[in-house]
XYZ file of N, CA and C in Angstrom:
633
model
N 149.972 78.557 -4.573
C 149.133 79.403 -5.419
C 149.573 79.275 -6.880
N 148.595 79.194 -7.764
C 148.849 79.300 -9.196
C 148.606 80.749 -9.597
N 149.600 81.369 -10.209
C 149.478 82.774 -10.606
C 150.144 82.937 -11.960
N 149.365 83.381 -12.945
C 149.912 83.574 -14.277
C 149.500 84.918 -14.859
N 150.476 85.629 -15.365
C 150.240 86.848 -16.122
C 150.160 86.436 -17.590
N 149.081 86.835 -18.268
C 148.812 86.372 -19.626
C 148.744 87.564 -20.572
N 149.544 87.544 -21.625
C 149.438 88.569 -22.659
C 148.162 88.305 -23.443
N 147.221 89.242 -23.373
C 145.878 88.969 -23.893
C 145.472 89.889 -25.037
N 146.470 90.368 -25.804
C 146.146 91.150 -26.997
C 145.808 92.594 -26.693
N 145.037 93.189 -27.614
C 144.638 94.581 -27.436
C 145.831 95.512 -27.421
N 145.794 96.493 -26.545
C 146.880 97.455 -26.389
C 147.827 96.965 -25.299
N 148.515 95.876 -25.591
C 149.463 95.265 -24.640
C 148.780 94.931 -23.308
N 147.566 94.403 -23.394
C 146.806 94.062 -22.191
C 147.368 92.832 -21.499
N 147.194 92.818 -20.185
C 147.473 91.633 -19.383
C 146.180 91.135 -18.743
N 145.992 89.823 -18.771
C 144.978 89.158 -17.956
C 145.724 88.348 -16.901
N 145.014 87.945 -15.856
C 145.643 87.188 -14.778
C 144.796 85.984 -14.398
N 145.484 84.875 -14.194
C 144.870 83.661 -13.682
C 145.394 83.443 -12.271
N 144.477 83.354 -11.329
C 144.816 83.109 -9.926
C 144.035 81.881 -9.494
N 144.710 80.912 -8.897
C 144.000 79.697 -8.493
C 144.646 79.066 -7.273
N 143.845 78.320 -6.569
C 144.325 77.541 -5.441
C 145.086 76.325 -5.954
N 146.288 76.137 -5.465
C 147.051 74.955 -5.867
C 146.509 73.702 -5.195
N 145.686 73.871 -4.163
C 145.117 72.732 -3.446
C 143.807 72.267 -4.066
N 142.899 73.200 -4.319
C 141.569 72.828 -4.808
C 141.407 72.998 -6.311
N 142.354 73.718 -6.950
C 142.289 74.030 -8.376
C 141.097 74.939 -8.713
N 140.535 75.605 -7.711
C 139.505 76.614 -7.955
C 140.219 77.917 -8.312
N 139.707 78.594 -9.343
C 140.419 79.765 -9.802
C 139.545 80.953 -10.121
N 140.218 82.067 -10.372
C 139.564 83.279 -10.824
C 140.385 83.891 -11.944
N 139.726 84.604 -12.822
C 140.386 85.349 -13.881
C 140.181 86.833 -13.642
N 141.238 87.606 -13.809
C 141.131 89.057 -13.727
C 141.351 89.634 -15.113
N 140.405 90.418 -15.578
C 140.483 91.120 -16.865
C 140.766 90.180 -18.045
N 139.901 89.203 -18.303
C 140.157 88.221 -19.375
C 139.840 88.754 -20.769
N 140.462 89.839 -21.156
C 140.214 90.507 -22.434
C 141.542 91.070 -22.923
N 141.646 91.486 -24.166
C 140.645 91.435 -25.234
C 140.544 90.081 -25.935
N 141.520 89.178 -25.717
C 141.506 87.882 -26.394
C 141.275 86.778 -25.382
N 140.012 86.461 -25.074
C 139.733 85.457 -24.064
C 140.204 84.050 -24.438
N 140.433 83.801 -25.719
C 140.908 82.478 -26.122
C 142.315 82.202 -25.587
N 143.172 83.231 -25.577
C 144.501 83.076 -24.987
C 144.399 82.791 -23.489
N 143.423 83.441 -22.871
C 143.219 83.243 -21.436
C 142.714 81.832 -21.165
N 141.760 81.363 -21.959
C 141.227 80.023 -21.783
C 142.311 78.965 -21.992
N 143.240 79.219 -22.906
C 144.351 78.284 -23.118
C 145.146 78.085 -21.834
N 145.413 79.185 -21.121
C 146.145 79.094 -19.860
C 145.341 78.334 -18.806
N 144.030 78.571 -18.790
C 143.154 77.861 -17.837
C 143.232 76.359 -18.068
N 143.178 75.952 -19.331
C 143.237 74.519 -19.660
C 144.596 73.931 -19.312
N 145.645 74.687 -19.549
C 146.994 74.198 -19.234
C 147.155 73.934 -17.741
N 146.529 74.754 -16.925
C 146.649 74.609 -15.472
C 145.603 73.652 -14.891
N 144.612 73.275 -15.697
C 143.565 72.384 -15.205
C 142.732 72.999 -14.104
N 142.418 74.285 -14.259
C 141.727 75.053 -13.219
C 140.240 75.166 -13.528
N 139.428 75.130 -12.488
C 137.999 75.399 -12.615
C 137.749 76.850 -12.226
N 137.276 77.650 -13.175
C 137.077 79.077 -12.915
C 135.768 79.298 -12.162
N 135.895 79.889 -10.980
C 134.731 80.203 -10.150
C 134.312 81.669 -10.266
N 135.286 82.538 -10.540
C 135.004 83.973 -10.557
C 135.713 84.645 -11.726
N 135.065 85.667 -12.277
C 135.667 86.574 -13.250
C 135.661 87.961 -12.613
N 136.839 88.581 -12.514
C 136.962 89.880 -11.864
C 137.443 90.905 -12.880
N 136.793 92.054 -12.918
C 137.251 93.167 -13.749
C 137.815 94.256 -12.847
N 139.048 94.685 -13.127
C 139.623 95.759 -12.318
C 138.924 97.086 -12.565
N 138.277 97.213 -13.742
C 137.414 98.365 -14.028
C 136.603 98.049 -15.274
N 135.701 98.929 -15.619
C 134.673 98.607 -16.606
C 135.060 98.876 -18.052
N 136.222 99.416 -18.332
C 136.606 99.662 -19.718
C 136.603 98.349 -20.507
N 136.199 98.445 -21.771
C 135.949 97.233 -22.554
C 137.192 96.388 -22.784
N 138.378 96.999 -22.771
C 139.587 96.193 -22.969
C 139.924 95.364 -21.734
N 139.175 95.565 -20.652
C 139.343 94.755 -19.442
C 138.119 93.898 -19.145
N 136.980 94.291 -19.676
C 135.737 93.564 -19.386
C 135.103 92.923 -20.618
N 135.679 93.157 -21.800
C 135.069 92.665 -23.029
C 135.016 91.160 -23.145
N 135.837 90.440 -22.378
C 135.814 88.984 -22.409
C 134.716 88.373 -21.565
N 133.985 89.192 -20.834
C 132.935 88.659 -19.955
C 131.885 87.874 -20.730
N 131.506 88.388 -21.882
C 130.466 87.735 -22.667
C 130.912 86.342 -23.100
N 132.174 86.216 -23.490
C 132.707 84.909 -23.885
C 132.598 83.920 -22.736
N 133.012 84.350 -21.549
C 133.011 83.427 -20.416
C 131.609 83.163 -19.875
N 130.659 84.021 -20.199
C 129.279 83.761 -19.769
C 128.594 82.741 -20.667
N 129.080 82.595 -21.910
C 128.414 81.724 -22.877
C 129.203 80.468 -23.240
N 130.513 80.565 -23.215
C 131.317 79.461 -23.736
C 132.266 78.882 -22.702
N 131.960 79.079 -21.440
C 132.849 78.628 -20.378
C 132.760 77.122 -20.231
N 133.896 76.453 -20.357
C 133.917 74.992 -20.321
C 133.653 74.414 -18.942
N 133.810 75.232 -17.915
C 133.662 74.731 -16.548
C 132.338 75.146 -15.902
N 131.384 75.602 -16.699
C 130.120 76.015 -16.124
C 130.136 77.490 -15.775
N 129.050 77.989 -15.217
C 128.933 79.428 -14.953
C 129.884 79.910 -13.871
N 130.370 81.126 -14.065
C 131.228 81.764 -13.074
C 130.529 83.008 -12.563
N 130.908 83.456 -11.372
C 130.367 84.688 -10.810
C 131.219 85.853 -11.271
N 130.577 86.893 -11.803
C 131.279 88.083 -12.271
C 131.321 89.116 -11.155
N 132.502 89.715 -10.979
C 132.719 90.628 -9.860
C 133.162 91.996 -10.371
N 132.542 93.045 -9.827
C 132.894 94.432 -10.089
C 132.684 94.840 -11.541
N 131.712 94.229 -12.186
C 131.463 94.577 -13.585
C 129.999 94.877 -13.842
N 129.185 94.931 -12.792
C 127.776 95.254 -12.958
C 126.914 94.071 -13.357
N 127.519 92.902 -13.502
C 126.747 91.722 -13.899
C 126.129 91.027 -12.681
N 126.956 90.717 -11.704
C 126.470 89.995 -10.526
C 126.805 90.716 -9.227
N 128.095 90.907 -8.988
C 128.545 91.348 -7.676
C 129.505 92.521 -7.797
N 129.196 93.600 -7.116
C 130.129 94.713 -7.033
C 130.709 94.746 -5.626
N 132.035 94.837 -5.548
C 132.706 94.701 -4.262
C 132.975 96.063 -3.639
N 133.148 96.037 -2.315
C 133.455 97.238 -1.558
C 134.925 97.215 -1.147
N 135.441 98.393 -0.829
C 136.826 98.513 -0.388
C 137.064 97.640 0.833
N 138.097 96.804 0.762
C 138.444 95.936 1.876
C 137.726 94.601 1.896
N 136.796 94.409 0.964
C 136.071 93.135 0.920
C 137.027 92.014 0.525
N 136.748 90.811 1.041
C 137.642 89.673 0.858
C 136.897 88.529 0.191
N 137.584 87.849 -0.709
C 137.050 86.670 -1.381
C 137.964 85.496 -1.072
N 137.400 84.426 -0.536
C 138.174 83.228 -0.241
C 138.116 82.268 -1.418
N 139.276 81.731 -1.790
C 139.390 80.828 -2.920
C 140.348 79.712 -2.506
N 139.788 78.587 -2.045
C 140.638 77.553 -1.484
C 141.428 78.121 -0.322
N 142.748 77.944 -0.360
C 143.593 78.480 0.709
C 143.924 79.950 0.517
N 143.460 80.531 -0.578
C 143.806 81.913 -0.907
C 142.780 82.900 -0.380
N 143.251 84.104 -0.114
C 142.398 85.201 0.330
C 142.664 86.389 -0.588
N 141.670 86.767 -1.373
C 141.798 87.901 -2.285
C 141.133 89.123 -1.656
N 141.881 90.197 -1.532
C 141.359 91.446 -0.969
C 141.167 92.463 -2.088
N 140.015 93.137 -2.073
C 139.722 94.157 -3.072
C 139.964 95.540 -2.473
N 140.721 96.350 -3.194
C 141.034 97.702 -2.744
C 140.462 98.680 -3.762
N 139.543 99.511 -3.341
C 138.933 100.486 -4.247
C 139.940 101.590 -4.539
N 140.248 101.778 -5.816
C 141.257 102.769 -6.208
C 140.726 103.657 -7.329
N 139.712 104.480 -7.060
C 139.144 105.344 -8.112
C 140.165 106.352 -8.629
N 139.924 106.805 -9.845
C 140.808 107.774 -10.480
C 140.769 107.570 -11.980
N 141.378 106.485 -12.434
C 141.294 106.159 -13.858
C 139.837 105.966 -14.252
N 139.095 105.249 -13.425
C 137.636 105.177 -13.499
C 137.103 105.190 -12.067
N 135.823 105.472 -11.923
C 135.224 105.500 -10.586
C 135.174 104.113 -9.959
N 135.115 103.060 -10.807
C 134.966 101.702 -10.282
C 136.282 100.926 -10.237
N 137.413 101.598 -10.417
C 138.697 100.895 -10.429
C 138.989 100.224 -9.090
N 139.509 99.005 -9.186
C 139.949 98.281 -7.998
C 141.321 97.676 -8.249
N 142.028 97.390 -7.166
C 143.212 96.544 -7.199
C 142.873 95.261 -6.444
N 143.562 94.192 -6.791
C 143.323 92.891 -6.178
C 144.600 92.438 -5.486
N 144.539 92.242 -4.197
C 145.712 91.801 -3.438
C 145.554 90.335 -3.063
N 146.550 89.531 -3.408
C 146.552 88.123 -3.031
C 147.976 87.755 -2.631
N 148.127 87.285 -1.393
C 149.434 87.026 -0.815
C 150.317 88.263 -0.986
N 151.477 88.140 -1.641
C 152.375 89.297 -1.777
C 152.305 89.924 -3.161
N 151.156 89.780 -3.828
C 150.990 90.321 -5.169
C 149.790 91.267 -5.208
N 149.922 92.319 -6.029
C 148.852 93.292 -6.191
C 148.606 93.497 -7.682
N 147.424 93.094 -8.146
C 147.017 93.350 -9.522
C 146.427 94.752 -9.555
N 147.039 95.635 -10.337
C 146.709 97.062 -10.237
C 145.843 97.590 -11.377
N 145.493 96.748 -12.361
C 144.676 97.239 -13.458
C 145.310 98.453 -14.121
N 144.521 99.515 -14.310
C 145.051 100.735 -14.913
C 145.260 101.835 -13.871
N 145.368 101.447 -12.612
C 145.688 102.421 -11.565
C 147.176 102.729 -11.546
N 147.995 101.676 -11.654
C 149.448 101.826 -11.544
C 150.134 100.905 -12.536
N 151.056 101.461 -13.318
C 151.914 100.700 -14.218
C 153.342 100.761 -13.692
N 154.243 100.062 -14.357
C 155.647 100.119 -13.964
C 156.215 101.454 -14.437
N 156.468 102.348 -13.489
C 157.026 103.654 -13.808
C 156.027 104.693 -14.274
N 154.764 104.339 -14.313
C 153.729 105.255 -14.801
C 152.455 105.045 -13.981
N 151.426 105.847 -14.261
C 150.126 105.665 -13.620
C 149.042 105.749 -14.694
N 147.839 105.369 -14.323
C 146.731 105.373 -15.271
C 146.306 106.774 -15.664
N 145.775 106.883 -16.865
C 145.287 108.163 -17.338
C 144.036 108.612 -16.595
N 143.855 109.910 -16.496
C 142.652 110.493 -15.892
C 142.097 111.549 -16.835
N 140.840 111.941 -16.603
C 140.142 112.782 -17.560
C 139.748 114.152 -17.016
N 140.043 114.391 -15.758
C 139.736 115.685 -15.157
C 140.620 115.859 -13.925
N 140.648 117.067 -13.410
C 141.418 117.312 -12.189
C 140.828 116.542 -11.012
N 139.521 116.396 -10.969
C 138.890 115.629 -9.897
C 139.314 114.164 -9.972
N 139.339 113.605 -11.194
C 139.805 112.234 -11.352
C 141.261 112.096 -10.900
N 142.081 113.070 -11.267
C 143.495 113.040 -10.880
C 143.638 113.080 -9.361
N 142.800 113.875 -8.699
C 142.826 113.941 -7.232
C 142.464 112.584 -6.626
N 141.455 111.931 -7.192
C 141.063 110.614 -6.694
C 142.187 109.601 -6.900
N 142.809 109.641 -8.064
C 143.914 108.724 -8.330
C 145.082 108.986 -7.375
N 145.371 110.240 -7.129
C 146.420 110.650 -6.190
C 146.191 109.998 -4.824
N 144.970 110.072 -4.322
C 144.650 109.485 -3.017
C 144.699 107.957 -3.070
N 144.256 107.376 -4.186
C 144.293 105.917 -4.326
C 145.726 105.405 -4.328
N 146.600 106.104 -5.034
C 148.002 105.696 -5.082
C 148.662 105.819 -3.716
N 148.325 106.865 -2.987
C 148.862 107.017 -1.633
C 148.459 105.823 -0.767
N 147.234 105.355 -0.971
C 146.738 104.223 -0.179
C 147.527 102.946 -0.474
N 147.706 102.622 -1.751
C 148.381 101.349 -2.051
C 149.884 101.437 -1.815
N 150.447 102.629 -1.785
C 151.876 102.753 -1.511
C 152.220 102.492 -0.044
N 151.214 102.298 0.795
C 151.471 101.931 2.188
C 151.653 100.427 2.351
N 151.443 99.659 1.284
C 151.641 98.215 1.349
C 153.130 97.912 1.506
N 153.486 96.719 2.010
C 154.900 96.375 2.180
C 155.683 96.550 0.875
N 156.915 97.046 0.941
C 157.689 97.336 -0.268
C 157.950 96.129 -1.158
N 157.909 94.937 -0.588
C 158.121 93.734 -1.384
C 156.890 93.259 -2.125
N 155.770 93.933 -1.946
C 154.535 93.561 -2.640
C 154.711 93.733 -4.144
N 154.403 92.679 -4.905
C 154.536 92.751 -6.354
C 153.464 93.619 -6.980
N 153.837 94.390 -7.979
C 152.908 95.229 -8.747
C 152.725 94.589 -10.109
N 151.493 94.159 -10.399
C 151.175 93.456 -11.637
C 150.113 94.262 -12.385
N 150.525 95.035 -13.394
C 149.629 96.015 -14.030
C 148.722 95.424 -15.105
N 147.795 96.249 -15.580
C 146.833 95.829 -16.584
C 147.339 95.925 -18.011
N 148.483 96.591 -18.209
C 149.077 96.718 -19.538
C 150.596 96.647 -19.422
N 151.231 96.225 -20.482
C 152.687 96.188 -20.542
C 153.193 97.541 -21.028
N 153.012 98.562 -20.202
C 153.383 99.927 -20.579
C 154.733 100.353 -19.999
N 155.277 99.580 -19.086
C 156.497 99.997 -18.412
C 157.735 99.324 -18.986
N 158.861 99.546 -18.310
C 160.122 98.954 -18.759
C 160.196 97.470 -18.438
N 159.362 97.009 -17.515
C 159.275 95.601 -17.142
C 157.798 95.220 -17.042
N 157.478 93.930 -17.157
C 156.079 93.519 -17.071
C 155.495 93.614 -15.660
N 156.348 93.673 -14.648
C 155.873 93.817 -13.268
C 156.997 94.413 -12.439
N 156.662 94.893 -11.251
C 157.676 95.445 -10.354
C 157.235 95.207 -8.908
N 157.639 96.071 -8.015
C 157.233 96.001 -6.612
C 156.855 97.393 -6.120
N 156.165 97.429 -5.003
C 155.844 98.720 -4.378
C 157.132 99.485 -4.079
N 158.142 98.794 -3.571
C 159.410 99.444 -3.258
C 160.071 100.047 -4.479
N 160.033 99.337 -5.608
C 160.616 99.844 -6.850
C 159.890 101.091 -7.314
N 158.555 101.067 -7.220
C 157.779 102.234 -7.652
C 158.043 103.438 -6.753
N 158.185 103.202 -5.468
C 158.482 104.298 -4.550
C 159.802 104.981 -4.898
N 160.763 104.196 -5.352
C 162.089 104.734 -5.645
C 162.198 105.336 -7.043
N 161.418 104.816 -8.000
C 161.697 105.167 -9.392
C 160.546 105.803 -10.169
N 159.314 105.632 -9.740
C 158.173 106.138 -10.489
C 158.027 107.648 -10.251
N 158.147 108.473 -11.293
C 158.103 109.926 -11.079
C 156.781 110.419 -10.522
N 155.691 109.730 -10.805
C 154.397 110.121 -10.239
C 154.346 109.807 -8.744
N 154.845 108.625 -8.384
C 154.824 108.217 -6.978
C 155.708 109.127 -6.142
N 156.796 109.608 -6.716
C 157.680 110.519 -6.002
C 157.006 111.856 -5.703
N 155.887 112.129 -6.359
C 155.174 113.392 -6.173
C 153.903 113.233 -5.327
N 153.783 112.133 -4.619
C 152.580 111.915 -3.812
C 152.549 112.753 -2.544
N 153.588 113.564 -2.320
C 153.570 114.492 -1.189
C 152.966 115.835 -1.550
N 152.662 116.029 -2.858
C 152.184 117.341 -3.309
C 151.287 117.134 -4.529
N 149.992 117.335 -4.369
C 149.071 117.091 -5.474
C 149.344 117.992 -6.671
N 149.737 119.236 -6.445
C 149.982 120.148 -7.558
C 151.140 119.659 -8.425
N 152.162 119.105 -7.802
C 153.290 118.549 -8.561
C 152.849 117.301 -9.331
N 152.030 116.494 -8.694
C 151.494 115.293 -9.337
C 150.646 115.683 -10.548
N 149.779 116.668 -10.366
C 148.904 117.115 -11.448
C 149.720 117.728 -12.586
N 150.743 118.509 -12.245
C 151.588 119.097 -13.283
C 152.204 118.011 -14.149
N 152.686 116.945 -13.528
C 153.313 115.871 -14.287
C 152.307 115.186 -15.202
N 151.099 114.973 -14.725
C 150.080 114.378 -15.581
C 149.781 115.286 -16.780
N 149.739 116.569 -16.548
C 149.419 117.518 -17.616
C 150.580 117.730 -18.584
N 151.785 117.406 -18.150
C 152.974 117.635 -18.972
C 153.767 116.344 -19.198
N 153.073 115.222 -19.170
C 153.735 113.924 -19.250
C 154.468 113.731 -20.573
N 153.887 114.148 -21.687
C 154.539 113.977 -22.990
C 155.881 114.717 -23.027
N 155.891 115.930 -22.512
C 157.119 116.722 -22.470
C 158.143 116.082 -21.536
N 157.675 115.623 -20.382
C 158.560 114.995 -19.400
C 159.186 113.725 -19.982
N 158.381 112.915 -20.663
C 158.889 111.679 -21.273
C 159.991 111.989 -22.293
N 159.743 112.996 -23.123
C 160.724 113.361 -24.148
C 162.025 113.825 -23.502
N 161.911 114.656 -22.496
C 163.094 115.200 -21.823
C 163.910 114.116 -21.148
N 163.207 113.126 -20.551
C 163.895 112.077 -19.800
C 164.035 110.779 -20.597
N 163.701 110.831 -21.886
C 163.854 109.691 -22.788
C 163.122 108.448 -22.284
N 161.879 108.658 -21.918
C 161.021 107.569 -21.462
C 160.115 107.166 -22.610
N 159.990 105.877 -22.860
C 159.138 105.401 -23.949
C 157.672 105.416 -23.537
């Protein structure tokens, strides 16, 4: 498998290149805000992009779609989960050469948020960061995120966590690391404690010297 995490500008955004090492067929996840940096990685790997996947609809994750629809050097690609072509369902699978990409619906940060699982890696978008979780805008959203996080925390502890932004102490981690160290994940046994932390995150960060 070809797998690259790409610093793509914006607010410390990450894009991801996933491709079959056998067929060189690939997909891009969240190729924004600077699609030119993403295209550079595609050219370096010699990959033909078949799919563009957005982990959610916010413009810092989907804003590169227009570039790839008009200026894609490898011809048209199918857009997934962005309202352009194909919206995926929880548990749906996409085959890419020898690879199998599984989509996990993880609403909370947005209603359309998904994570992408491929082999032992999980691209989490803005659902889960290293040591943190995605922002929510209401108690209902927080409840949805709480349930989504509980779902992905059942994955094997060695599963890599590859977030949508470089907001944590490291650019990536594992499910096991998050279970042990993420203060939000430690509160997945009690929604009220989880909600309190979201509502008091600035104070908690200051007290515990978290950046």
